[in-house]
Coordinates of C-alpha atoms and ligand atoms in Angstrom, one line a residue:
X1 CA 23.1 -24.4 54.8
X2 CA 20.7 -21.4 55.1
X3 CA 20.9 -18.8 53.2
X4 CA 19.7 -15.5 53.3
X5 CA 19.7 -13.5 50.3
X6 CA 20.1 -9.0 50.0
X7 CA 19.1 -7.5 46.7
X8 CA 18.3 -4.0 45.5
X9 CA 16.4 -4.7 42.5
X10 CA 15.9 -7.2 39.9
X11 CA 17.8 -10.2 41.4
X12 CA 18.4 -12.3 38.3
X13 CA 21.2 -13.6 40.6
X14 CA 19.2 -13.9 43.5
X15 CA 16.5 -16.3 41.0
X16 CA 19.6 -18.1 39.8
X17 CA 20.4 -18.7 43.9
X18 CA 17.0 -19.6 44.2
X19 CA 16.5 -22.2 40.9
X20 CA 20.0 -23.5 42.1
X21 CA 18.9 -24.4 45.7
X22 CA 15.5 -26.6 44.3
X23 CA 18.1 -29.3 43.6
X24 CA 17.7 -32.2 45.6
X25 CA 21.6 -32.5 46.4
X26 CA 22.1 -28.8 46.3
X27 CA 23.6 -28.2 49.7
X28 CA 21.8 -24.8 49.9
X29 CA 18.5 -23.6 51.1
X30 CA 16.7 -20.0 50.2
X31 CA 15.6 -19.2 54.1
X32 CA 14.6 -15.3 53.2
X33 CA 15.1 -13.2 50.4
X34 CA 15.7 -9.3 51.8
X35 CA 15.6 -6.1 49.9
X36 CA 16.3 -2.4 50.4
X37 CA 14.1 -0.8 48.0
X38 CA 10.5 -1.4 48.2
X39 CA 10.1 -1.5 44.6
X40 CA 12.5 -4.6 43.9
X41 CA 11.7 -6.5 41.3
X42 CA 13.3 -9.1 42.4
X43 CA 10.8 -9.2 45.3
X44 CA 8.0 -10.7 43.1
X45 CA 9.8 -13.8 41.6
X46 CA 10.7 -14.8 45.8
X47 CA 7.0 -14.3 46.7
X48 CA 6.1 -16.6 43.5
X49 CA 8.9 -19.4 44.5
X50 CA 7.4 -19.4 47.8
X51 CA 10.6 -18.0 49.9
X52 CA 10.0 -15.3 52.3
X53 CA 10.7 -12.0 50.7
X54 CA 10.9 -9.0 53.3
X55 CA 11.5 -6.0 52.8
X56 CA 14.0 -3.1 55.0
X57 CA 13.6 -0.1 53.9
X58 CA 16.5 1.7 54.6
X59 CA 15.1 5.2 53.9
X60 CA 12.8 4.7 56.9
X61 CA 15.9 4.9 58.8
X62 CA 18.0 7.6 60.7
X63 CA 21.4 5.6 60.2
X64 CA 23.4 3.2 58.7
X65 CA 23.5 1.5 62.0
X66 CA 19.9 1.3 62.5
X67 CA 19.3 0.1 59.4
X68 CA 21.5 -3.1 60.1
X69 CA 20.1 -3.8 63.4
X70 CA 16.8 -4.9 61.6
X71 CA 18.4 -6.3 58.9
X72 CA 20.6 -8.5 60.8
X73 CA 17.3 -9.5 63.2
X74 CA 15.4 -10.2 60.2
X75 CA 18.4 -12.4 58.6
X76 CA 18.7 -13.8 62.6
X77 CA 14.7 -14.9 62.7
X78 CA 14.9 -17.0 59.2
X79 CA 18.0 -19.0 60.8
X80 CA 20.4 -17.6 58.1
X81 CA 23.7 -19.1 58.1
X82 CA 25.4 -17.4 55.2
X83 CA 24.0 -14.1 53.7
X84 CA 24.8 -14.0 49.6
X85 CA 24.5 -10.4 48.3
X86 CA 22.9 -10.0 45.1
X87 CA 22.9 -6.9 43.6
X88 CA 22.5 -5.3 47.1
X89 CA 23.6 -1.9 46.7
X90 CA 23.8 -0.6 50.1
X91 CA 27.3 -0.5 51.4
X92 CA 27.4 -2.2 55.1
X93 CA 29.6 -1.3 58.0
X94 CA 32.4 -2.2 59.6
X95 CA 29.6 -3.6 62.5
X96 CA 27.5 -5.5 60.3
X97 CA 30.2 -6.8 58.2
X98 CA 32.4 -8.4 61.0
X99 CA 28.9 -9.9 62.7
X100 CA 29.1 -12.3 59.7
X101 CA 33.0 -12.7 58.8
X102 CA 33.3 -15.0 56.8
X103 CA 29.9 -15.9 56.4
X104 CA 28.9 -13.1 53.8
X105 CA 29.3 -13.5 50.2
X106 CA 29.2 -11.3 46.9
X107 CA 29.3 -11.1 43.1
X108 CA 30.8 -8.4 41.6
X109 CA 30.7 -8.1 37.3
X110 CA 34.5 -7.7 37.3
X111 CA 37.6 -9.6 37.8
X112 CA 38.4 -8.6 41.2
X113 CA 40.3 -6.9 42.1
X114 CA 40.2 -4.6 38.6
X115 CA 36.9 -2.5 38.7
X116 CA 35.8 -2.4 42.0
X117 CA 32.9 0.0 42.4
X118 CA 30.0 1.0 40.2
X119 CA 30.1 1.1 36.3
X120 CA 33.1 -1.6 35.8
X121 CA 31.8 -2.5 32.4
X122 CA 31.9 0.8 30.5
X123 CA 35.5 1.4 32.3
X124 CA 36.9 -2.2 31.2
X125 CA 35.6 -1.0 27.8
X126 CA 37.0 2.7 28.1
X127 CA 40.5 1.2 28.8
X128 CA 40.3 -1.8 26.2
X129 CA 40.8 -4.9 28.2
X130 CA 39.9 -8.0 26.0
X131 CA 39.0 -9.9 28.9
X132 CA 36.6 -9.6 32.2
X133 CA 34.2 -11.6 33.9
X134 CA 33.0 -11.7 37.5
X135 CA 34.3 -12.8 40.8
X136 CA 32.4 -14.1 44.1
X137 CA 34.3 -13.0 47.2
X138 CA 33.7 -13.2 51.0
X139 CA 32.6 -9.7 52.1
X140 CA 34.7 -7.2 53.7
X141 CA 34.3 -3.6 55.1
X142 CA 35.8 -2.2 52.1
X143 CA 33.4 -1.8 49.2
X144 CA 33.8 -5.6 46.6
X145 CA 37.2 -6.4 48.2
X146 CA 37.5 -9.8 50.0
X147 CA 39.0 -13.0 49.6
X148 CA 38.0 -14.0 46.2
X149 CA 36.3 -17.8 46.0
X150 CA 35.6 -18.2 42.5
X151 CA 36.0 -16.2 39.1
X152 CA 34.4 -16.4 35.3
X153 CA 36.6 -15.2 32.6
X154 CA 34.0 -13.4 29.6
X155 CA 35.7 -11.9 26.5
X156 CA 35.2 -8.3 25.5
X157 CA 33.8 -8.1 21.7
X158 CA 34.4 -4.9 19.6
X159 CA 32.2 -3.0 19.4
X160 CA 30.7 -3.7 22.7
X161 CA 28.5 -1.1 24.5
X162 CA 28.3 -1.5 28.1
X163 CA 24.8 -3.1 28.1
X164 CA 26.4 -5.6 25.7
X165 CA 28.9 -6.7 27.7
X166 CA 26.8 -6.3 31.2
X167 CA 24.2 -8.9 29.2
X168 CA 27.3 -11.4 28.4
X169 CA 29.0 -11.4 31.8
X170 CA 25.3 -11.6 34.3
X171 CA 24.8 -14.9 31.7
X172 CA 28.2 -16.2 33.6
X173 CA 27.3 -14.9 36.7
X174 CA 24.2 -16.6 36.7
X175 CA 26.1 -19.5 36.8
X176 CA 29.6 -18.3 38.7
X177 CA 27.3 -17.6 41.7
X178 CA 25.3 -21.1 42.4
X179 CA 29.0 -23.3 41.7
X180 CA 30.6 -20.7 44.3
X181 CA 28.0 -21.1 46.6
X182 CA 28.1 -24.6 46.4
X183 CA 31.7 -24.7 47.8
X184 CA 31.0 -22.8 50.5
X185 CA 28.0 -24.4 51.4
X186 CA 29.8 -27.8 51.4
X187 CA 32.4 -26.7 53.6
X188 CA 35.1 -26.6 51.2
X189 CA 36.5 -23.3 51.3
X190 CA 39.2 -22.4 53.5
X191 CA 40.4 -18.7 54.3
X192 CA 43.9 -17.8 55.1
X193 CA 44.5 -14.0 54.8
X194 CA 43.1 -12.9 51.4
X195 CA 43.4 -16.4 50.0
X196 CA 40.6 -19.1 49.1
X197 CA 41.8 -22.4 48.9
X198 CA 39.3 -25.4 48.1
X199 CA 39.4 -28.8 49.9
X200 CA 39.8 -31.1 47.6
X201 CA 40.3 -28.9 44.0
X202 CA 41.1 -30.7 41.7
X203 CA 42.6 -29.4 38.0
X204 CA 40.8 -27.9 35.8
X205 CA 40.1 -26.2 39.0
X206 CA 36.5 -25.5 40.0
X207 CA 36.9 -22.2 40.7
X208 CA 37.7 -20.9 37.0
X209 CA 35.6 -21.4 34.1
X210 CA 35.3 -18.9 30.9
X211 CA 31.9 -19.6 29.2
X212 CA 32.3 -18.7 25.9
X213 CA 35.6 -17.0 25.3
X214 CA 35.9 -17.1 21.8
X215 CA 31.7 -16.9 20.4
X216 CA 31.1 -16.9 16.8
X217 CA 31.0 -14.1 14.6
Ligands
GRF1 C1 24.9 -7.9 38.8 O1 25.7 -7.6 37.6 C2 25.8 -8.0 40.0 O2 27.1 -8.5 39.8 C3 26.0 -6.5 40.4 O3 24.7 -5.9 40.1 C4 24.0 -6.7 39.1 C5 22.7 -7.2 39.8 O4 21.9 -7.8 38.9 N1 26.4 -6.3 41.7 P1 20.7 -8.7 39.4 O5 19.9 -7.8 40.4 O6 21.3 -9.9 40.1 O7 19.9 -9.1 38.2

């Protein structure tokens, strides 16, 4: 399956897509990697992997709208079959998101559907959860809502700060992201309402792991 993958900026998901998708029997394939900002940094690890990286500037547009037309061309001319947001921080319309129902994915550093939005980490911490993690979900029009595919528990230390915790959960979703794309890519996902169910799960199911709940010290 091709894939086409949005970031904003430094796409450490994005380069764990990419490493993910150089397995022989990985079911996946990087077509085009596409950012908003110019200034990605994400841009430069593409270019070096050899993946078309492209950039849409969506300052140098009037609207929304226009911006999705060329973004949705440019995912159209690399023969994308599933777009994978990676950090892409522009929210999408109704338009764009309905064009590929179903076949748009995200990760979000929260379990869905708590902390939606910008900033979940210093608000889990504000209000003393012991447990987050991230969640991959098929996109919808309203902002990290969707059916959810996959989830990675990650346990909240004391003491955390915010970039503490940020650092421990991206180390799951660097791998959440390439196991929940490998189920869709196979075909095993099925959507009924707001419910993933996987062909052929098996228990411990595939779609929960928690890396390192309970770390030393
Ligand atoms: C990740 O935490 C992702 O879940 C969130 O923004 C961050 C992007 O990081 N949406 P990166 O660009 O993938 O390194």
């Amino acid at each position: 399956m091709k894939i086409g993958i949005l970031i904003s900026g430094r796409g450490s998901n994005m380069q764990a897509l990419v490493e993910a998708c150089k397995a022989p029997d990985y079911p996946a394939e990087a077509a085009v990697v596409i950012s908003n900002r110019p200034d990605a940094l994400g841009l430069e690890y593409a270019r070096y992997s050899g993946i078309p990286a492209l950039v849409v500037d969506h300052k140098a547009y009037a609207s929304r709208t226009d911006f999705e037309v060329d973004l949705h061309a440019a995912l159209k001319d690399h023969g994308v079959e599933l777009v994978c947001n990676a950090g892409f921080m522009r929210l999408l319309t109704k338009g764009f998101v309905d064009k590929w129902r179903d076949r748009q994915i995200n990760i979000h550093p929260s379990l869905l559907p708590a902390y939606k939005g910008l900033h979940s980490h210093e608000r889990a911490i504000a209000e003393g959860v012991k447990i987050t993690g991230c969640s991959v979900h098929f996109v919808r029009t309203e902002m990290d809502s969707g059916p959810i595919i996959a989830q990675a528990a990650v346990q909240v230390l004391a003491h955390d700060e915010p970039g503490d915790l940020a650092a421990r959960v991206l180390q799951a979703e660097h791998k959440l992201y390439p196991h929940a794309l490998r189920l869709v890519a196979e075909g095993r996902t099925r959507i009924t309402g707001n419910i993933v169910t996987i062909d052929g799960e098996s228990t411990p199911s595939p779609v929960l792991f928690s890396p390192g709940l309970y770390p030393p010290g």
